[in-house]
Short mmCIF file of C-alpha atoms and ligand atoms in Angstrom, two decimals:
data_model
loop_
_atom_site.label_atom_id
_atom_site.label_comp_id
_atom_site.label_asym_id
_atom_site.label_seq_id
_atom_site.Cartn_x
_atom_site.Cartn_y
_atom_site.Cartn_z
CA MET A 1 0.11 0.08 -0.29
CA ALA A 2 1.48 3.80 -0.96
CA THR A 3 1.92 5.75 2.16
CA LYS A 4 0.36 8.84 1.77
CA LYS A 5 2.67 11.99 1.05
CA ILE A 6 3.33 14.46 3.58
CA ARG A 7 2.05 17.93 2.69
CA ILE A 8 4.37 20.83 3.12
CA GLY A 9 3.38 24.74 2.38
CA ILE A 10 6.65 26.06 1.62
CA LEU A 11 6.57 30.18 2.45
CA CYS A 12 8.83 31.69 0.81
CA GLY A 13 9.27 35.72 -0.71
CA GLY A 14 8.20 37.83 2.36
CA LYS A 15 8.21 41.40 2.65
CA SER A 16 12.17 42.26 3.51
CA VAL A 17 15.16 43.05 1.78
CA GLU A 18 16.27 39.67 1.44
CA HIS A 19 13.10 38.73 -1.08
CA GLU A 20 14.64 37.49 -3.81
CA VAL A 21 17.32 35.67 -1.54
CA SER A 22 14.11 33.51 -0.06
CA LEU A 23 13.00 32.57 -3.67
CA THR A 24 16.36 31.37 -4.57
CA SER A 25 16.51 29.39 -1.32
CA ALA A 26 12.60 27.98 -1.83
CA LYS A 27 13.63 27.26 -5.25
CA SER A 28 16.79 24.88 -3.90
CA VAL A 29 14.40 23.32 -1.38
CA VAL A 30 11.33 22.63 -3.92
CA ASP A 31 13.98 21.03 -6.38
CA ALA A 32 15.55 18.86 -3.81
CA LEU A 33 12.60 17.40 -1.67
CA ASP A 34 11.64 13.89 -2.72
CA LYS A 35 8.39 14.24 -4.74
CA GLU A 36 7.27 10.89 -3.56
CA LYS A 37 7.61 11.52 -0.28
CA TYR A 38 6.21 15.06 0.22
CA GLU A 39 3.05 16.93 -1.82
CA ILE A 40 4.61 20.27 -2.55
CA HIS A 41 2.44 23.91 -1.99
CA ILE A 42 4.14 26.97 -2.30
CA ILE A 43 2.53 30.21 -0.45
CA GLY A 44 4.48 33.31 -1.91
CA ILE A 45 4.46 36.07 0.21
CA ASP A 46 4.21 39.38 -2.45
CA LYS A 47 6.52 42.11 -1.02
CA SER A 48 3.06 44.32 0.05
CA GLY A 49 2.94 41.00 2.47
CA ALA A 50 -0.43 39.42 0.57
CA TRP A 51 -0.12 35.44 0.82
CA HIS A 52 -0.86 33.55 -2.71
CA LEU A 53 -0.96 29.93 -3.43
CA ARG A 54 0.84 28.63 -6.57
CA ASP A 55 1.87 25.87 -8.30
CA SER A 56 5.27 24.58 -7.32
CA SER A 57 6.36 23.72 -11.04
CA GLN A 58 5.87 27.25 -12.07
CA PHE A 59 5.98 29.60 -9.08
CA LEU A 60 8.72 31.79 -10.26
CA ARG A 61 9.95 33.70 -13.05
CA HIS A 62 13.44 34.16 -14.06
CA ALA A 63 14.71 31.29 -11.72
CA GLU A 64 18.19 30.78 -12.53
CA ASP A 65 18.82 34.53 -11.96
CA PRO A 66 19.38 35.75 -8.40
CA LYS A 67 18.49 39.45 -9.25
CA LEU A 68 15.64 38.89 -11.78
CA ILE A 69 13.91 36.17 -9.93
CA HIS A 70 10.59 36.88 -8.87
CA LEU A 71 7.38 35.41 -8.15
CA SER A 72 4.91 34.37 -10.93
CA GLY A 73 1.61 36.06 -11.70
CA ASP A 74 -0.22 33.05 -11.55
CA LYS A 75 -1.90 33.15 -8.25
CA LYS A 76 -4.55 32.61 -5.77
CA THR A 77 -4.81 34.51 -2.17
CA VAL A 78 -4.72 32.44 0.87
CA ALA A 79 -5.14 32.95 4.23
CA LEU A 80 -3.90 30.74 7.57
CA ILE A 81 -7.12 29.94 9.49
CA PRO A 82 -6.48 28.66 13.10
CA ARG A 83 -8.46 24.76 13.60
CA ASP A 84 -9.34 23.12 16.57
CA GLU A 85 -7.38 20.23 15.47
CA ARG A 86 -6.30 20.21 11.93
CA LYS A 87 -4.16 22.66 10.55
CA GLU A 88 -5.63 24.31 7.37
CA ILE A 89 -4.73 26.99 4.84
CA VAL A 90 -8.09 28.57 3.31
CA SER A 91 -8.09 29.80 0.25
CA PHE A 92 -10.17 33.27 0.17
CA THR A 93 -11.26 36.04 -3.03
CA HIS A 94 -12.88 39.02 -1.12
CA ASP A 95 -15.15 37.47 1.30
CA GLN A 96 -15.50 34.00 -0.39
CA PHE A 97 -14.33 31.37 1.69
CA GLY A 98 -12.59 28.46 -0.61
CA PRO A 99 -11.94 25.04 0.52
CA ALA A 100 -9.34 24.53 2.90
CA LEU A 101 -6.28 22.90 1.89
CA GLY A 102 -4.76 21.02 4.74
CA LEU A 103 -0.83 20.75 5.40
CA ASP A 104 1.18 18.50 7.56
CA VAL A 105 4.01 21.33 7.95
CA ILE A 106 5.16 24.53 6.69
CA PHE A 107 8.67 25.43 5.95
CA PRO A 108 9.27 29.22 6.46
CA ILE A 109 12.16 29.86 4.08
CA LEU A 110 11.90 33.63 4.82
CA HIS A 111 14.80 35.93 6.19
CA GLY A 112 14.90 39.07 8.26
CA THR A 113 11.89 41.18 9.01
CA TYR A 114 8.25 39.14 9.21
CA GLY A 115 9.85 36.25 8.36
CA GLU A 116 12.83 35.38 10.66
CA ASP A 117 11.98 37.56 14.00
CA GLY A 118 9.29 35.39 15.38
CA THR A 119 5.76 37.37 13.93
CA VAL A 120 5.28 34.52 11.17
CA GLN A 121 6.31 31.69 13.60
CA GLY A 122 3.89 33.28 16.19
CA LEU A 123 1.14 33.15 13.60
CA LEU A 124 2.10 29.33 12.59
CA LYS A 125 1.86 28.46 15.90
CA MET A 126 -1.77 29.89 17.01
CA ALA A 127 -2.92 28.22 13.47
CA GLN A 128 -1.38 24.70 15.02
CA VAL A 129 0.48 24.03 12.42
CA PRO A 130 4.24 22.20 12.46
CA PHE A 131 6.84 24.63 11.18
CA VAL A 132 10.37 24.00 10.49
CA GLY A 133 12.97 25.91 12.41
CA ALA A 134 13.15 28.23 15.56
CA GLY A 135 10.11 28.85 17.27
CA VAL A 136 8.60 32.36 18.46
CA LEU A 137 11.13 33.36 21.02
CA SER A 138 14.31 31.66 19.65
CA SER A 139 13.25 33.76 16.59
CA ALA A 140 12.96 37.00 18.11
CA ILE A 141 15.87 36.64 20.10
CA GLY A 142 18.06 35.49 17.25
CA MET A 143 16.99 38.99 15.25
CA ASP A 144 17.61 41.17 17.74
CA LYS A 145 21.29 41.69 18.63
CA ASP A 146 21.13 43.65 21.64
CA VAL A 147 18.83 41.08 23.39
CA MET A 148 20.75 38.16 21.71
CA LYS A 149 24.15 39.60 22.74
CA ARG A 150 23.11 39.98 26.54
CA LEU A 151 21.77 36.68 26.59
CA LEU A 152 25.17 35.09 25.40
CA GLN A 153 27.13 37.41 27.92
CA GLN A 154 24.79 36.01 30.55
CA ALA A 155 25.92 32.57 29.70
CA GLY A 156 29.56 33.60 29.86
CA ILE A 157 30.04 33.37 25.96
CA PRO A 158 32.36 35.82 24.47
CA THR A 159 30.82 38.75 22.22
CA ALA A 160 32.44 42.21 21.22
CA ARG A 161 31.69 44.85 24.14
CA PHE A 162 28.87 46.77 22.95
CA ILE A 163 26.25 49.77 23.83
CA THR A 164 22.47 50.10 23.03
CA LEU A 165 21.11 52.97 22.06
CA HIS A 166 17.33 53.83 22.02
CA SER A 167 16.03 56.72 19.22
CA HIS A 168 14.65 58.85 22.17
CA HIS A 169 18.02 58.42 24.00
CA LYS A 170 20.09 59.25 20.49
CA ASP A 171 21.75 62.56 21.22
CA SER A 172 22.86 61.30 24.75
CA VAL A 173 26.04 59.72 23.15
CA SER A 174 29.26 61.12 22.05
CA PHE A 175 31.74 60.16 19.79
CA LEU A 176 34.25 61.44 22.32
CA GLU A 177 32.95 58.78 24.53
CA ILE A 178 32.54 55.87 22.02
CA ASN A 179 35.84 56.27 21.30
CA GLU A 180 37.54 56.38 24.52
CA LYS A 181 35.52 53.10 25.23
CA PHE A 182 35.84 51.14 21.85
CA GLY A 183 38.86 52.89 19.99
CA LEU A 184 38.81 53.19 16.61
CA PRO A 185 37.08 51.51 14.61
CA PHE A 186 33.86 50.58 15.67
CA PHE A 187 30.47 49.53 14.42
CA ILE A 188 26.90 50.57 14.11
CA LYS A 189 24.09 48.41 13.95
CA PRO A 190 20.27 48.51 13.83
CA ALA A 191 19.59 46.19 16.62
CA ASN A 192 16.73 44.32 14.50
CA LEU A 193 17.79 43.78 11.07
CA GLY A 194 19.98 41.52 8.45
CA SER A 195 22.17 41.70 5.54
CA SER A 196 24.19 44.15 6.73
CA VAL A 197 21.35 47.03 5.82
CA GLY A 198 22.21 49.69 8.22
CA ILE A 199 25.83 48.62 9.56
CA SER A 200 28.79 51.41 9.27
CA LYS A 201 32.06 50.77 10.15
CA VAL A 202 33.16 53.84 11.82
CA LYS A 203 36.69 55.12 11.26
CA SER A 204 36.67 58.71 12.14
CA LYS A 205 34.61 61.63 14.02
CA GLU A 206 33.10 62.95 10.47
CA ALA A 207 31.54 59.41 9.68
CA PHE A 208 29.98 58.98 13.24
CA LEU A 209 26.37 61.02 13.22
CA PRO A 210 25.74 59.88 9.43
CA ALA A 211 26.24 56.40 10.87
CA LEU A 212 24.18 57.21 13.71
CA ASP A 213 21.30 58.36 11.38
CA ASN A 214 21.47 55.49 9.36
CA ALA A 215 21.05 52.90 11.72
CA PHE A 216 17.95 54.60 13.16
CA ARG A 217 16.67 54.83 9.66
CA PHE A 218 15.90 51.40 10.23
CA ASP A 219 15.23 50.79 13.86
CA ARG A 220 14.26 52.64 16.78
CA LYS A 221 16.91 50.41 18.68
CA ILE A 222 21.17 50.50 17.56
CA ILE A 223 23.82 48.71 19.01
CA ILE A 224 27.61 50.30 19.10
CA GLU A 225 30.26 47.98 19.07
CA GLU A 226 33.94 47.22 19.41
CA PHE A 227 35.67 45.83 16.09
CA ILE A 228 36.90 42.50 16.41
CA SER A 229 39.92 42.20 13.85
CA GLY A 230 39.46 38.34 12.57
CA ARG A 231 38.76 35.67 10.68
CA GLU A 232 34.89 35.30 10.08
CA ILE A 233 34.14 31.67 11.01
CA GLU A 234 30.32 30.15 10.51
CA CYS A 235 29.14 27.10 11.87
CA SER A 236 25.57 25.11 11.08
CA VAL A 237 23.25 23.65 14.29
CA LEU A 238 20.69 21.11 13.81
CA GLY A 239 18.56 19.56 16.39
CA ASN A 240 16.06 20.04 19.13
CA GLU A 241 17.41 18.89 22.76
CA TYR A 242 20.17 17.42 21.07
CA PRO A 243 21.85 19.77 18.78
CA LEU A 244 24.49 18.68 16.36
CA ALA A 245 27.38 21.12 14.81
CA SER A 246 28.67 20.69 11.59
CA LEU A 247 32.45 21.15 10.33
CA PRO A 248 32.61 25.13 10.53
CA GLY A 249 33.33 27.38 7.29
CA GLU A 250 34.89 30.53 6.43
CA LEU A 251 33.88 33.78 5.02
CA ILE A 252 36.76 35.88 3.15
CA PRO A 253 35.21 39.25 2.77
CA THR A 254 36.83 41.18 -0.47
CA HIS A 255 35.12 44.37 0.78
CA GLU A 256 36.07 46.62 4.10
CA PHE A 257 33.44 44.19 5.72
CA TYR A 258 30.69 42.03 4.59
CA SER A 259 28.36 44.76 3.81
CA TYR A 260 25.13 44.52 1.74
CA GLU A 261 27.17 45.26 -1.42
CA ALA A 262 30.09 42.08 -0.69
CA LYS A 263 26.84 39.90 0.17
CA TYR A 264 24.32 40.84 -2.66
CA VAL A 265 25.46 43.14 -5.40
CA ASP A 266 29.23 42.30 -6.16
CA PRO A 267 29.83 38.66 -7.41
CA GLU A 268 33.47 38.57 -5.53
CA GLY A 269 32.17 39.88 -2.42
CA ALA A 270 33.42 37.22 -0.47
CA HIS A 271 35.10 33.95 -1.16
CA PHE A 272 34.28 30.67 1.14
CA LYS A 273 36.01 28.07 2.70
CA ILE A 274 34.27 25.10 3.12
CA PRO A 275 35.22 23.21 5.47
CA VAL A 276 37.57 25.92 7.62
CA ASP A 277 41.23 25.18 7.62
CA LEU A 278 41.87 24.90 11.31
CA PRO A 279 43.77 22.58 13.67
CA GLU A 280 41.35 19.82 14.70
CA GLU A 281 41.47 21.20 18.67
CA MET A 282 40.13 24.87 17.58
CA ILE A 283 37.15 23.07 15.37
CA LEU A 284 36.13 21.06 18.20
CA LYS A 285 36.19 24.27 20.31
CA ILE A 286 34.29 26.35 17.70
CA GLN A 287 31.42 23.48 17.73
CA LYS A 288 31.12 23.24 21.09
CA MET A 289 30.56 27.06 21.54
CA ALA A 290 28.16 26.98 18.59
CA VAL A 291 25.98 24.73 20.48
CA GLU A 292 26.28 26.36 23.77
CA ALA A 293 25.42 29.44 22.09
CA TYR A 294 22.46 27.62 19.99
CA GLN A 295 20.91 26.65 23.63
CA ALA A 296 21.52 30.10 25.38
CA LEU A 297 19.42 31.37 23.06
CA CYS A 298 16.94 28.76 23.07
CA CYS A 299 17.10 27.45 19.48
CA GLU A 300 15.05 24.60 17.63
CA GLY A 301 15.43 23.40 14.30
CA MET A 302 18.37 24.82 12.71
CA ALA A 303 20.97 28.07 13.20
CA ARG A 304 24.02 29.27 11.86
CA VAL A 305 26.26 30.63 14.19
CA ASP A 306 28.83 33.07 13.00
CA PHE A 307 32.05 33.95 14.52
CA PHE A 308 35.10 35.91 14.99
CA LEU A 309 38.42 34.27 15.32
CA LYS A 310 41.54 36.42 16.17
CA THR A 311 44.78 35.31 15.28
CA ASN A 312 45.62 34.69 19.49
CA GLY A 313 42.92 32.20 19.18
CA GLU A 314 40.06 34.01 20.96
CA LEU A 315 36.88 33.15 19.75
CA PHE A 316 33.52 35.81 19.93
CA ILE A 317 29.94 34.96 18.82
CA ASN A 318 28.96 37.97 15.93
CA GLU A 319 25.74 36.40 15.88
CA ILE A 320 23.19 33.48 15.04
CA ASN A 321 20.60 33.28 12.50
CA THR A 322 17.54 31.21 12.58
CA ILE A 323 16.46 30.80 9.12
CA PRO A 324 20.18 31.41 7.07
CA GLY A 325 20.58 31.13 3.70
CA PHE A 326 19.28 28.15 1.80
CA THR A 327 19.92 28.07 -1.50
CA LYS A 328 22.07 24.96 -2.42
CA ILE A 329 25.65 26.93 -2.64
CA SER A 330 24.60 28.48 0.92
CA MET A 331 26.61 28.14 3.41
CA TYR A 332 24.54 26.28 5.99
CA PRO A 333 23.36 23.09 3.56
CA LYS A 334 27.40 23.30 2.20
CA LEU A 335 28.67 22.84 5.89
CA TRP A 336 26.01 19.96 6.63
CA GLU A 337 27.51 18.72 3.07
CA ALA A 338 31.15 18.57 4.20
CA SER A 339 29.51 16.80 7.27
CA GLY A 340 28.56 13.92 5.57
CA MET A 341 24.58 14.90 5.21
CA PRO A 342 23.35 15.77 1.50
CA TYR A 343 20.77 18.75 1.27
CA SER A 344 17.75 16.24 0.66
CA GLU A 345 18.42 14.36 3.93
CA LEU A 346 19.20 17.70 6.13
CA LEU A 347 15.53 18.88 4.91
CA ASP A 348 13.92 15.54 5.77
CA ARG A 349 15.28 15.91 8.86
CA LEU A 350 14.31 19.43 9.37
CA ILE A 351 10.80 18.50 8.66
CA GLN A 352 10.98 15.47 11.20
CA LEU A 353 12.37 18.05 14.13
CA ALA A 354 9.42 20.31 12.97
CA VAL A 355 6.83 17.44 13.20
CA ASP A 356 8.77 15.76 16.47
CA ARG A 357 8.50 19.58 18.27
CA PHE A 358 4.60 19.92 17.67
CA ASP A 359 3.98 16.46 18.56
CA LYS A 360 5.45 17.38 22.02
CA GLU A 361 3.68 20.26 22.45
CA LYS A 362 0.27 18.90 21.46
CA LYS A 363 0.24 16.45 24.49
CA LEU A 364 0.98 19.34 27.02
CA HIS A 365 -2.10 20.35 29.06
CA THR A 366 -3.79 23.31 27.93
CA ILE A 367 -6.30 23.66 30.65
CA TYR A 368 -5.93 23.41 34.42
CA CYS A 369 -8.45 21.85 36.56
CA PRO A 370 -7.44 21.46 39.88
CA LEU A 371 -9.80 18.79 40.87
CA CYS A 372 -9.16 16.56 37.68
N1 LIG B 1 32.32 44.02 15.94
C1 LIG B 1 32.79 43.75 14.58
N2 LIG B 1 34.40 43.72 14.16
C2 LIG B 1 34.41 43.55 12.92
N3 LIG B 1 33.61 43.21 12.01
C3 LIG B 1 32.03 43.01 11.96
C4 LIG B 1 31.86 43.71 13.36
N4 LIG B 1 30.29 43.59 13.60
C5 LIG B 1 30.13 43.19 12.07
N5 LIG B 1 31.34 43.62 11.16
C6 LIG B 1 31.04 42.67 10.10
O1 LIG B 1 29.95 43.30 9.48
C7 LIG B 1 29.13 41.88 9.15
C8 LIG B 1 27.45 41.83 9.46
O2 LIG B 1 27.52 42.41 10.51
P1 LIG B 1 26.60 41.51 11.44
O3 LIG B 1 26.23 41.68 12.36
O4 LIG B 1 26.65 39.60 10.96
O5 LIG B 1 25.03 41.60 10.80
P2 LIG B 1 24.13 41.36 9.73
O6 LIG B 1 23.07 40.54 11.01
O7 LIG B 1 23.47 42.50 9.13
O8 LIG B 1 24.78 40.08 8.85
C9 LIG B 1 29.93 41.07 9.60
O9 LIG B 1 29.99 39.67 8.76
C10 LIG B 1 31.35 41.45 9.73
O10 LIG B 1 32.25 41.25 8.28
MG1 LIG B 2 25.85 38.61 9.39
#
């Protein structure tokens, strides 16, 4: 007897500067999913935030070009409706609800705000659908560099020294004070963003105020952080209760730092070394710290943990990404591949982890009755 296929919804696109990266990742995932095992449904979120159901075989235009890639015009507006037992995507046009499409699991492949920051995860949790990756709390923590770094510090995990500034206190900080504390250069970053958007490396007094203004264009909270001169190392982590770390990799930016231009505009913006060339002892130290950070930040499913490694061997965590780039050539799956886990097996594991977590949460009591 043929086993029933798992109905998976791929949530991609989204209202963020990483819309195109998300689509490229989604294409890789759709191509690699075992069609014998999965029935694939694409839920493309356009740049205005609207959700549309699309055919998995033709959901993209210019799919091979990372700059021109976009969602196809063929679409049906859908909404996620919470149900008692079954989790459903219900299609609707204006006020007319269409037939429900039951899904067993959703894979959000969305980067940045409204995707990686806990908002979509909250929606999926409300709708009682198992979903791949970090939950609400860890997604939100991972997105907020201020909260993330405070939790890392509390766990005794080294990160660059930093201060946090809210927009209503913008004028309370001076270049002199920061220069005294961190020296030059230093970094200014929006607290909640990604893709290096709004980030500046400040090298002079003149650059300070424009950098501050630039970061505050994107968030009401920013961080100012000491510069760490070191190699950029990344490590993939996978799992719920018992997370595993992959072999680490290295990214070598060809720009001043790994800026938006280096990430997305210049095809030669960085070189990747997978796996990294480091002594065994250091690799083990990186893997151990990656798992410690993952757990300190309450992560589940997956995350990519990014480090700075100084020449004296000191290791710092820069940040965690709870929905890392997921194209076939992205660091997260490439590191697993280098560690012996092919892309499609990684997808199977992530989906299984999502279902396991959901099943455990479903068993929790949702009512309290002192007499029963
Ligand atoms: N404290 C720092 N010292 C040195 N380089 C940094 C520092 N913070 C950020 N960078 C550089 O800026 C890049 C982007 O910063 P990051 O904090 O990772 O932001 P994002 O979340 O946008 O990726 C890093 O990959 C690195 O090249
Ligand atoms: Mg980064």
